[in-house]
PDB file of C-alpha atoms in Angstrom:
ATOM      1  CA  GLU T 516      -9.836  76.194 245.747  1.00 85.00           C
ATOM      2  CA  LEU T 517      -6.946  77.179 247.758  1.00 91.00           C
ATOM      3  CA  PRO T 518      -3.533  77.998 246.155  1.00 92.00           C
ATOM      4  CA  ARG T 519      -0.962  75.251 246.178  1.00 94.00           C
ATOM      5  CA  ILE T 520       2.188  75.053 244.535  1.00 92.00           C
ATOM      6  CA  ARG T 521       3.345  71.530 242.954  1.00 93.00           C
ATOM      7  CA  MET T 522       7.113  71.947 243.051  1.00 93.00           C
ATOM      8  CA  PRO T 523       8.605  69.593 240.664  1.00 93.00           C
ATOM      9  CA  ARG T 524      10.988  66.875 242.431  1.00 91.00           C
ATOM     10  CA  HIS T 525      14.056  68.013 240.387  1.00 90.00           C
ATOM     11  CA  LEU T 526      13.662  71.623 241.778  1.00 92.00           C
ATOM     12  CA  ARG T 527      13.486  70.748 245.330  1.00 90.00           C
ATOM     13  CA  GLN T 528      17.261  70.394 245.302  1.00 92.00           C
ATOM     14  CA  THR T 529      19.752  73.078 244.150  1.00 92.00           C
ATOM     15  CA  TYR T 530      19.272  73.783 240.577  1.00 93.00           C
ATOM     16  CA  VAL T 531      22.811  73.681 238.929  1.00 94.00           C
ATOM     17  CA  ARG T 532      23.524  75.436 235.481  1.00 94.00           C
ATOM     18  CA  ARG T 533      26.626  76.508 233.849  1.00 94.00           C
ATOM     19  CA  VAL T 534      27.400  79.958 232.953  1.00 94.00           C
ATOM     20  CA  GLY T 535      25.929  80.556 229.565  1.00 94.00           C
ATOM     21  CA  ASP T 536      23.207  77.888 229.802  1.00 93.00           C
ATOM     22  CA  ALA T 537      19.553  79.164 229.529  1.00 95.00           C
ATOM     23  CA  VAL T 538      17.529  78.520 232.838  1.00 95.00           C
ATOM     24  CA  ASN T 539      13.916  77.333 231.854  1.00 94.00           C
ATOM     25  CA  VAL T 540      11.746  76.358 234.842  1.00 94.00           C
ATOM     26  CA  MET T 541       8.210  75.487 234.709  1.00 95.00           C
ATOM     27  CA  ILE T 542       6.324  75.321 238.020  1.00 95.00           C
ATOM     28  CA  PRO T 543       2.466  74.129 238.141  1.00 95.00           C
ATOM     29  CA  PHE T 544       0.229  75.381 240.752  1.00 95.00           C
ATOM     30  CA  GLN T 545      -3.489  74.923 241.679  1.00 92.00           C
ATOM     31  CA  GLY T 546      -6.157  77.462 242.859  1.00 90.00           C
ATOM     32  CA  LYS T 547      -9.229  79.155 241.685  1.00 89.00           C
ATOM     33  CA  PRO T 548      -9.925  82.012 240.737  1.00 90.00           C
ATOM     34  CA  LYS T 549      -6.789  82.603 239.142  1.00 89.00           C
ATOM     35  CA  PRO T 550      -4.104  83.303 241.474  1.00 92.00           C
ATOM     36  CA  GLU T 551      -1.753  86.261 241.691  1.00 92.00           C
ATOM     37  CA  VAL T 552       2.011  85.029 241.249  1.00 94.00           C
ATOM     38  CA  ILE T 553       4.920  86.789 242.948  1.00 94.00           C
ATOM     39  CA  TRP T 554       8.511  86.133 242.296  1.00 94.00           C
ATOM     40  CA  THR T 555      11.136  87.769 244.519  1.00 94.00           C
ATOM     41  CA  LYS T 556      14.875  87.303 245.372  1.00 93.00           C
ATOM     42  CA  GLY T 557      16.109  88.448 248.875  1.00 88.00           C
ATOM     43  CA  ASP T 558      12.461  90.043 249.375  1.00 87.00           C
ATOM     44  CA  GLN T 559      13.315  92.206 246.207  1.00 90.00           C
ATOM     45  CA  PRO T 560      11.394  92.117 242.947  1.00 90.00           C
ATOM     46  CA  LEU T 561      13.419  90.228 240.104  1.00 90.00           C
ATOM     47  CA  ASP T 562      15.351  92.169 237.667  1.00 87.00           C
ATOM     48  CA  THR T 563      13.078  91.792 234.611  1.00 86.00           C
ATOM     49  CA  SER T 564      16.027  92.924 232.124  1.00 88.00           C
ATOM     50  CA  ARG T 565      17.507  89.563 232.691  1.00 89.00           C
ATOM     51  CA  ILE T 566      14.643  87.244 234.056  1.00 93.00           C
ATOM     52  CA  ASN T 567      11.333  86.671 232.246  1.00 94.00           C
ATOM     53  CA  ILE T 568       8.442  85.445 234.036  1.00 94.00           C
ATOM     54  CA  ARG T 569       5.210  84.051 232.218  1.00 94.00           C
ATOM     55  CA  ASN T 570       2.227  83.050 234.235  1.00 93.00           C
ATOM     56  CA  THR T 571      -0.887  81.210 233.015  1.00 91.00           C
ATOM     57  CA  GLU T 572      -3.543  79.865 235.109  1.00 90.00           C
ATOM     58  CA  LYS T 573      -1.961  76.603 235.841  1.00 92.00           C
ATOM     59  CA  ASP T 574       1.785  77.481 235.956  1.00 94.00           C
ATOM     60  CA  THR T 575       4.635  80.009 235.968  1.00 95.00           C
ATOM     61  CA  ILE T 576       7.714  79.988 233.785  1.00 95.00           C
ATOM     62  CA  PHE T 577      10.945  81.346 235.114  1.00 95.00           C
ATOM     63  CA  TYR T 578      13.416  81.905 232.171  1.00 95.00           C
ATOM     64  CA  ILE T 579      16.861  83.282 231.795  1.00 95.00           C
ATOM     65  CA  ARG T 580      18.253  83.076 228.437  1.00 94.00           C
ATOM     66  CA  GLN T 581      22.105  83.016 229.295  1.00 94.00           C
ATOM     67  CA  ALA T 582      22.983  82.430 233.143  1.00 94.00           C
ATOM     68  CA  GLN T 583      25.563  84.335 234.906  1.00 94.00           C
ATOM     69  CA  ARG T 584      27.096  83.678 238.235  1.00 94.00           C
ATOM     70  CA  SER T 585      25.308  86.453 239.680  1.00 93.00           C
ATOM     71  CA  ASP T 586      21.970  84.820 238.908  1.00 93.00           C
ATOM     72  CA  SER T 587      22.783  82.080 241.602  1.00 94.00           C
ATOM     73  CA  GLY T 588      20.639  82.471 244.762  1.00 94.00           C
ATOM     74  CA  ARG T 589      17.402  81.717 246.529  1.00 95.00           C
ATOM     75  CA  TYR T 590      14.099  82.899 244.665  1.00 95.00           C
ATOM     76  CA  GLU T 591      10.778  82.973 246.606  1.00 96.00           C
ATOM     77  CA  LEU T 592       7.623  82.080 244.701  1.00 95.00           C
ATOM     78  CA  THR T 593       4.238  83.091 246.264  1.00 95.00           C
ATOM     79  CA  VAL T 594       0.836  82.034 244.835  1.00 94.00           C
ATOM     80  CA  ARG T 595      -2.037  84.222 246.337  1.00 93.00           C
ATOM     81  CA  ILE T 596      -5.805  84.321 246.373  1.00 91.00           C
ATOM     82  CA  ASN T 597      -7.729  86.628 248.511  1.00 89.00           C
ATOM     83  CA  GLY T 598      -5.139  86.581 251.229  1.00 86.00           C
ATOM     84  CA  ALA T 599      -4.744  82.727 251.446  1.00 92.00           C
ATOM     85  CA  GLU T 600      -1.093  81.859 249.639  1.00 92.00           C
ATOM     86  CA  ASP T 601       1.416  79.083 249.267  1.00 94.00           C
ATOM     87  CA  LYS T 602       5.057  79.558 249.180  1.00 94.00           C
ATOM     88  CA  ALA T 603       8.295  77.716 247.513  1.00 95.00           C
ATOM     89  CA  THR T 604      11.774  78.426 247.091  1.00 95.00           C
ATOM     90  CA  LEU T 605      13.920  77.787 243.963  1.00 95.00           C
ATOM     91  CA  ASP T 606      17.633  77.456 244.751  1.00 95.00           C
ATOM     92  CA  ILE T 607      19.787  78.280 241.807  1.00 94.00           C
ATOM     93  CA  ARG T 608      23.492  77.982 241.365  1.00 95.00           C
ATOM     94  CA  VAL T 609      25.386  79.193 238.299  1.00 95.00           C
ATOM     95  CA  ILE T 610      28.838  77.425 237.876  1.00 95.00           C
ATOM     96  CA  GLU T 611      31.942  77.508 235.730  1.00 94.00           C
ATOM     97  CA  PRO T 612      35.261  76.127 235.644  1.00 95.00           C
ATOM     98  CA  PRO T 613      37.684  76.927 238.641  1.00 95.00           C
ATOM     99  CA  GLY T 614      40.496  79.423 238.434  1.00 95.00           C
ATOM    100  CA  THR T 615      44.101  78.108 238.016  1.00 96.00           C
ATOM    101  CA  PRO T 616      46.029  76.365 240.932  1.00 95.00           C
ATOM    102  CA  GLN T 617      48.269  78.711 242.729  1.00 95.00           C
ATOM    103  CA  ASN T 618      51.993  78.348 243.758  1.00 94.00           C
ATOM    104  CA  LEU T 619      52.822  75.300 242.018  1.00 94.00           C
ATOM    105  CA  LYS T 620      56.214  74.138 243.526  1.00 93.00           C
ATOM    106  CA  LEU T 621      58.734  71.449 242.581  1.00 92.00           C
ATOM    107  CA  VAL T 622      59.604  70.332 246.217  1.00 90.00           C
ATOM    108  CA  ASP T 623      61.832  67.469 245.867  1.00 90.00           C
ATOM    109  CA  VAL T 624      63.578  64.947 243.411  1.00 89.00           C
ATOM    110  CA  TRP T 625      64.948  61.670 244.415  1.00 87.00           C
ATOM    111  CA  GLY T 626      65.579  58.455 242.578  1.00 85.00           C
ATOM    112  CA  PHE T 627      62.774  58.059 240.202  1.00 87.00           C
ATOM    113  CA  ASN T 628      60.329  60.221 242.103  1.00 90.00           C
ATOM    114  CA  VAL T 629      59.190  63.865 242.202  1.00 92.00           C
ATOM    115  CA  ALA T 630      57.341  65.770 245.055  1.00 93.00           C
ATOM    116  CA  LEU T 631      54.963  68.674 244.044  1.00 94.00           C
ATOM    117  CA  GLU T 632      52.686  71.125 246.160  1.00 95.00           C
ATOM    118  CA  TRP T 633      50.404  73.845 245.380  1.00 95.00           C
ATOM    119  CA  THR T 634      47.400  76.053 246.722  1.00 95.00           C
ATOM    120  CA  PRO T 635      43.855  75.798 245.565  1.00 95.00           C
ATOM    121  CA  PRO T 636      42.599  78.339 242.958  1.00 95.00           C
ATOM    122  CA  VAL T 637      41.485  81.715 244.097  1.00 95.00           C
ATOM    123  CA  ASP T 638      38.187  81.310 242.267  1.00 94.00           C
ATOM    124  CA  ASN T 639      36.525  77.775 242.813  1.00 94.00           C
ATOM    125  CA  GLY T 640      33.990  78.627 239.977  1.00 94.00           C
ATOM    126  CA  ASN T 641      31.074  78.757 242.430  1.00 94.00           C
ATOM    127  CA  SER T 642      31.624  75.008 242.946  1.00 93.00           C
ATOM    128  CA  GLU T 643      33.270  72.771 245.222  1.00 93.00           C
ATOM    129  CA  ILE T 644      36.745  71.518 244.155  1.00 94.00           C
ATOM    130  CA  LYS T 645      36.469  68.039 243.643  1.00 94.00           C
ATOM    131  CA  GLY T 646      40.436  67.355 243.051  1.00 95.00           C
ATOM    132  CA  TYR T 647      43.283  68.066 240.667  1.00 96.00           C
ATOM    133  CA  VAL T 648      44.619  66.639 237.572  1.00 96.00           C
ATOM    134  CA  VAL T 649      48.189  66.427 237.440  1.00 96.00           C
ATOM    135  CA  GLN T 650      50.344  65.856 234.220  1.00 95.00           C
ATOM    136  CA  LYS T 651      53.865  65.481 233.231  1.00 94.00           C
ATOM    137  CA  SER T 652      55.801  66.076 230.051  1.00 93.00           C
ATOM    138  CA  ASP T 653      59.085  64.876 229.303  1.00 90.00           C
ATOM    139  CA  LYS T 654      61.513  67.379 227.294  1.00 87.00           C
ATOM    140  CA  LYS T 655      62.158  64.603 224.487  1.00 86.00           C
ATOM    141  CA  SER T 656      58.554  64.419 223.209  1.00 87.00           C
ATOM    142  CA  GLY T 657      57.146  67.514 224.589  1.00 88.00           C
ATOM    143  CA  LYS T 658      53.831  65.822 225.097  1.00 92.00           C
ATOM    144  CA  TRP T 659      51.527  65.875 227.901  1.00 93.00           C
ATOM    145  CA  PHE T 660      50.550  62.927 229.814  1.00 93.00           C
ATOM    146  CA  THR T 661      48.140  62.528 232.849  1.00 94.00           C
ATOM    147  CA  ALA T 662      49.963  61.127 236.031  1.00 92.00           C
ATOM    148  CA  LEU T 663      47.391  61.599 238.463  1.00 92.00           C
ATOM    149  CA  GLU T 664      43.494  61.348 237.419  1.00 89.00           C
ATOM    150  CA  ARG T 665      41.995  62.912 240.588  1.00 86.00           C
ATOM    151  CA  CYS T 666      44.261  64.019 243.479  1.00 92.00           C
ATOM    152  CA  THR T 667      42.113  65.327 246.246  1.00 92.00           C
ATOM    153  CA  ARG T 668      45.052  66.920 248.129  1.00 93.00           C
ATOM    154  CA  THR T 669      47.356  69.866 247.187  1.00 94.00           C
ATOM    155  CA  SER T 670      50.383  67.822 247.035  1.00 93.00           C
ATOM    156  CA  CYS T 671      51.452  64.635 245.677  1.00 93.00           C
ATOM    157  CA  THR T 672      54.353  62.286 244.648  1.00 92.00           C
ATOM    158  CA  ILE T 673      55.130  61.224 240.962  1.00 91.00           C
ATOM    159  CA  SER T 674      56.934  57.928 240.723  1.00 88.00           C
ATOM    160  CA  ASP T 675      58.174  55.799 238.021  1.00 85.00           C
ATOM    161  CA  LEU T 676      60.015  58.414 236.116  1.00 89.00           C
ATOM    162  CA  ILE T 677      62.542  57.432 233.697  1.00 89.00           C
ATOM    163  CA  ILE T 678      66.285  57.857 234.393  1.00 87.00           C
ATOM    164  CA  GLY T 679      68.057  60.594 232.068  1.00 87.00           C
ATOM    165  CA  ASN T 680      64.602  62.455 231.207  1.00 90.00           C
ATOM    166  CA  THR T 681      63.912  65.929 232.059  1.00 92.00           C
ATOM    167  CA  TYR T 682      60.168  66.778 233.138  1.00 94.00           C
ATOM    168  CA  SER T 683      57.970  69.506 233.511  1.00 94.00           C
ATOM    169  CA  PHE T 684      54.642  69.263 235.488  1.00 95.00           C
ATOM    170  CA  ARG T 685      51.230  71.149 235.425  1.00 95.00           C
ATOM    171  CA  VAL T 686      47.996  70.867 237.604  1.00 96.00           C
ATOM    172  CA  PHE T 687      44.509  71.525 236.730  1.00 97.00           C
ATOM    173  CA  ALA T 688      41.703  72.149 239.402  1.00 96.00           C
ATOM    174  CA  GLU T 689      38.507  70.375 238.566  1.00 95.00           C
ATOM    175  CA  ASN T 690      34.911  71.184 239.938  1.00 93.00           C
ATOM    176  CA  ALA T 691      31.242  69.828 238.607  1.00 93.00           C
ATOM    177  CA  CYS T 692      31.667  72.059 235.897  1.00 92.00           C
ATOM    178  CA  GLY T 693      35.088  70.378 234.649  1.00 92.00           C
ATOM    179  CA  LEU T 694      38.763  71.249 234.499  1.00 94.00           C
ATOM    180  CA  SER T 695      40.233  74.767 235.065  1.00 94.00           C
ATOM    181  CA  GLU T 696      40.699  76.375 231.656  1.00 93.00           C
ATOM    182  CA  THR T 697      44.487  76.822 232.373  1.00 94.00           C
ATOM    183  CA  ALA T 698      47.133  75.056 234.337  1.00 94.00           C
ATOM    184  CA  ALA T 699      49.607  76.025 236.835  1.00 94.00           C
ATOM    185  CA  VAL T 700      53.214  74.913 235.460  1.00 94.00           C
ATOM    186  CA  THR T 701      56.247  74.248 237.499  1.00 91.00           C
ATOM    187  CA  SER T 702      58.867  76.953 236.563  1.00 88.00           C
ATOM    188  CA  GLY T 703      61.827  74.538 237.239  1.00 86.00           C
ATOM    189  CA  VAL T 704      62.448  71.145 235.703  1.00 90.00           C
ATOM    190  CA  ALA T 705      63.308  67.918 237.242  1.00 89.00           C
ATOM    191  CA  HIS T 706      65.977  65.708 235.898  1.00 90.00           C
ATOM    192  CA  ILE T 707      65.900  62.065 236.822  1.00 86.00           C
ATOM    193  CA  GLU T 708      69.816  61.362 237.161  1.00 83.00           C
ATOM    194  CA  LYS T 709      71.229  57.992 237.267  1.00 73.00           C
ATOM    195  CA  THR T 710      72.049  57.481 240.900  1.00 61.00           C
ATOM    196  CA  ARG T 711      75.848  55.981 241.102  1.00 57.00           C
ATOM    197  CA  THR T 712      76.174  53.962 244.228  1.00 49.00           C
ATOM    198  CA  ALA T 713      79.860  53.423 244.324  1.00 50.00           C
ATOM    199  CA  TYR T 714      80.670  50.614 246.616  1.00 49.00           C
ATOM    200  CA  GLN T 715      82.521  51.733 249.906  1.00 52.00           C
ATOM    201  CA  PRO T 716      84.203  48.791 251.624  1.00 54.00           C
ATOM    202  CA  GLU T 717      83.748  49.355 255.366  1.00 52.00           C
ATOM    203  CA  LYS T 718      87.074  50.387 256.859  1.00 56.00           C
ATOM    204  CA  ILE T 719      88.311  48.241 259.568  1.00 52.00           C
ATOM    205  CA  PRO T 720      91.367  49.376 261.271  1.00 55.00           C
ATOM    206  CA  GLN T 721      94.273  46.968 260.807  1.00 52.00           C
ATOM    207  CA  ARG T 722      94.805  45.423 264.276  1.00 55.00           C
ATOM    208  CA  ASP T 723      97.775  43.475 264.929  1.00 63.00           C
ATOM    209  CA  MET T 724      96.294  39.995 265.525  1.00 76.00           C
ATOM    210  CA  MET T 725      99.717  38.719 267.277  1.00 86.00           C
ATOM    211  CA  GLU T 726      99.342  38.456 271.028  1.00 89.00           C
ATOM    212  CA  PRO T 727     101.588  36.745 273.571  1.00 92.00           C
ATOM    213  CA  PRO T 728      99.892  34.262 275.799  1.00 93.00           C
ATOM    214  CA  LYS T 729      97.628  35.625 278.662  1.00 93.00           C
ATOM    215  CA  PHE T 730      95.554  33.872 281.085  1.00 92.00           C
ATOM    216  CA  THR T 731      91.983  35.255 281.806  1.00 90.00           C
ATOM    217  CA  GLN T 732      91.224  32.819 284.388  1.00 90.00           C
ATOM    218  CA  PRO T 733      93.653  31.489 286.711  1.00 92.00           C
ATOM    219  CA  LEU T 734      94.015  28.034 288.427  1.00 92.00           C
ATOM    220  CA  THR T 735      92.418  27.853 291.901  1.00 90.00           C
ATOM    221  CA  ASP T 736      93.589  25.671 295.018  1.00 92.00           C
ATOM    222  CA  ARG T 737      91.609  22.607 295.300  1.00 89.00           C
ATOM    223  CA  THR T 738      91.120  19.885 297.785  1.00 90.00           C
ATOM    224  CA  THR T 739      89.895  16.479 296.598  1.00 90.00           C
ATOM    225  CA  THR T 740      89.394  13.087 298.208  1.00 89.00           C
ATOM    226  CA  ARG T 741      91.521  10.082 297.379  1.00 89.00           C
ATOM    227  CA  GLY T 742      90.228   8.018 294.610  1.00 88.00           C
ATOM    228  CA  TYR T 743      87.969  10.638 293.348  1.00 88.00           C
ATOM    229  CA  SER T 744      89.057  11.942 289.830  1.00 89.00           C
ATOM    230  CA  THR T 745      89.320  15.890 289.768  1.00 91.00           C
ATOM    231  CA  HIS T 746      89.792  18.527 287.221  1.00 90.00           C
ATOM    232  CA  LEU T 747      92.035  21.766 287.218  1.00 92.00           C
ATOM    233  CA  PHE T 748      90.786  24.607 285.079  1.00 92.00           C
ATOM    234  CA  CYS T 749      91.948  27.696 283.657  1.00 92.00           C
ATOM    235  CA  SER T 750      91.427  30.032 280.678  1.00 91.00           C
ATOM    236  CA  VAL T 751      94.264  31.419 278.272  1.00 92.00           C
ATOM    237  CA  ARG T 752      94.419  33.508 274.922  1.00 90.00           C
ATOM    238  CA  GLY T 753      97.156  34.329 272.478  1.00 90.00           C
ATOM    239  CA  PHE T 754      97.887  34.210 268.845  1.00 88.00           C
ATOM    240  CA  PRO T 755      99.083  32.031 267.646  1.00 88.00           C
ATOM    241  CA  GLN T 756      97.477  29.661 269.552  1.00 89.00           C
ATOM    242  CA  PRO T 757      99.826  28.821 272.586  1.00 92.00           C
ATOM    243  CA  LYS T 758     101.302  25.506 273.529  1.00 93.00           C
ATOM    244  CA  ILE T 759     100.241  24.331 276.702  1.00 94.00           C
ATOM    245  CA  ILE T 760     102.593  22.643 279.044  1.00 95.00           C
ATOM    246  CA  TRP T 761     101.266  21.187 282.443  1.00 94.00           C
ATOM    247  CA  MET T 762     103.803  20.685 285.371  1.00 95.00           C
ATOM    248  CA  LYS T 763     103.797  19.223 288.801  1.00 94.00           C
ATOM    249  CA  ASN T 764     106.094  20.552 291.344  1.00 94.00           C
ATOM    250  CA  GLN T 765     107.946  22.269 288.463  1.00 93.00           C
ATOM    251  CA  MET T 766     108.262  18.915 286.605  1.00 91.00           C
ATOM    252  CA  GLU T 767     106.637  18.703 283.205  1.00 92.00           C
ATOM    253  CA  ILE T 768     103.839  16.082 283.027  1.00 92.00           C
ATOM    254  CA  ARG T 769     104.696  13.983 280.136  1.00 86.00           C
ATOM    255  CA  GLU T 770     102.726  10.915 278.774  1.00 83.00           C
ATOM    256  CA  ASP T 771     101.109   9.518 281.816  1.00 86.00           C
ATOM    257  CA  PRO T 772      97.832   7.745 281.877  1.00 86.00           C
ATOM    258  CA  LYS T 773      96.897   9.072 285.429  1.00 89.00           C
ATOM    259  CA  TYR T 774      96.745  12.679 283.427  1.00 93.00           C
ATOM    260  CA  ILE T 775      94.525  13.825 280.544  1.00 92.00           C
ATOM    261  CA  ALA T 776      95.144  17.448 279.487  1.00 92.00           C
ATOM    262  CA  MET T 777      92.740  19.309 277.027  1.00 90.00           C
ATOM    263  CA  ILE T 778      92.472  22.651 275.557  1.00 89.00           C
ATOM    264  CA  GLU T 779      89.333  23.785 273.912  1.00 87.00           C
ATOM    265  CA  GLN T 780      88.405  27.225 272.784  1.00 83.00           C
ATOM    266  CA  GLY T 781      91.150  28.767 275.399  1.00 86.00           C
ATOM    267  CA  VAL T 782      89.745  26.744 278.199  1.00 90.00           C
ATOM    268  CA  CYS T 783      92.728  24.385 279.661  1.00 93.00           C
ATOM    269  CA  SER T 784      91.648  21.349 281.575  1.00 93.00           C
ATOM    270  CA  LEU T 785      93.832  18.537 283.500  1.00 94.00           C
ATOM    271  CA  GLU T 786      91.965  15.773 284.490  1.00 93.00           C
ATOM    272  CA  ILE T 787      94.002  13.808 287.476  1.00 92.00           C
ATOM    273  CA  ARG T 788      92.540  10.034 287.621  1.00 90.00           C
ATOM    274  CA  LYS T 789      91.647   8.519 291.093  1.00 90.00           C
ATOM    275  CA  PRO T 790      94.500  10.431 292.782  1.00 90.00           C
ATOM    276  CA  SER T 791      96.303   9.336 295.947  1.00 90.00           C
ATOM    277  CA  PRO T 792      97.983  11.704 298.669  1.00 89.00           C
ATOM    278  CA  PHE T 793     101.184  11.431 296.531  1.00 89.00           C
ATOM    279  CA  ASP T 794      99.419  13.390 293.732  1.00 90.00           C
ATOM    280  CA  GLY T 795      98.937  16.289 295.926  1.00 92.00           C
ATOM    281  CA  GLY T 796     101.225  19.535 295.364  1.00 94.00           C
ATOM    282  CA  ILE T 797     101.889  22.509 293.055  1.00 95.00           C
ATOM    283  CA  TYR T 798     100.448  22.389 289.485  1.00 96.00           C
ATOM    284  CA  THR T 799     101.317  24.962 286.887  1.00 96.00           C
ATOM    285  CA  CYS T 800      99.811  25.558 283.541  1.00 95.00           C
ATOM    286  CA  LYS T 801     102.266  27.058 281.428  1.00 96.00           C
ATOM    287  CA  ALA T 802     101.427  28.624 277.859  1.00 95.00           C
ATOM    288  CA  VAL T 803     104.014  29.486 275.437  1.00 94.00           C
ATOM    289  CA  ASN T 804     104.020  31.051 271.962  1.00 93.00           C
ATOM    290  CA  PRO T 805     106.567  32.729 269.700  1.00 91.00           C
ATOM    291  CA  LEU T 806     105.690  36.164 271.309  1.00 91.00           C
ATOM    292  CA  GLY T 807     106.210  34.859 275.024  1.00 92.00           C
ATOM    293  CA  GLU T 808     104.900  32.683 277.824  1.00 93.00           C
ATOM    294  CA  ALA T 809     102.766  33.040 281.063  1.00 94.00           C
ATOM    295  CA  SER T 810     101.872  30.541 283.876  1.00 94.00           C
ATOM    296  CA  VAL T 811      99.593  30.163 286.622  1.00 95.00           C
ATOM    297  CA  ASP T 812      99.813  27.770 289.716  1.00 95.00           C
ATOM    298  CA  CYS T 813      97.561  26.285 292.040  1.00 95.00           C
ATOM    299  CA  LYS T 814      97.662  23.970 294.959  1.00 94.00           C
ATOM    300  CA  LEU T 815      96.129  20.375 295.086  1.00 93.00           C
ATOM    301  CA  ASP T 816      95.554  18.596 298.472  1.00 92.00           C
ATOM    302  CA  VAL T 817      94.439  15.049 298.254  1.00 90.00           C
ATOM    303  CA  LYS T 818      92.795  13.731 301.671  1.00 88.00           C
ATOM    304  CA  GLY T 819      92.515  10.293 302.560  1.00 81.00           C
ATOM    305  CA  LYS T 820      89.101   8.684 302.878  1.00 73.00           C
ATOM    306  CA  MET T 821      87.202   9.423 306.145  1.00 55.00           C
TER     307      MET T 821
END
């Protein structure tokens, strides 16, 4: 019967043990007559002072009383009968908790928040770092509380801290074996101060709002046709609001149903209803306030109907 190794399913993947654990592996095989069983590691015979091998006709037992990290590696098993052989590999990894995270720094403190940074431990314990546990302690209680369960980066922001408290922080590394035995602790402390936001009224330069009248848009000469109402427009500014006086040929236009004078948002208008040639002439708009006066003129021509 040809030799054949029946590798148990759980040993086909990396076999992980912790430092100090026992490694006790039984691997069955078949073949007649009784096969020759050979174990090697890296093509070298095993260190029998650390590893015990016991073989029967149907299986081989691989035993280490207390595993060390140096026991990690690929072990080759060969089962041989008269030149025919079968091979299998046992991949063992012995792990332990990681070392302490390095270079923990308190980067910034603002409002209720603190920013922290650190670097990974020098020794990962022969197992990938899963993350970091970040804890905080306030000076009043002195107790440590977990602020972040598993931070996967080497920086974090801790929020919702209490005003008036002073905090220290520490960081543990975590791998498949558990947390590092010791934590990195911040050398400095973070004091959460009450931020005083004094209201600063916006400083507006005091401007002299008083202003004499000034026309921003003058009157323009117009020609209109007899019988068709026409409008004259100009724009003025000034403070206090100027009084507007309309004149025709230097004569003030008083209550006269032919004329309607209006001012709205600085725009002055004079409506001349159904003018006749007699209504032609020089029209003046005069603006007056306590600081002064200004005026603009235009010429109106009224032509007879064609």
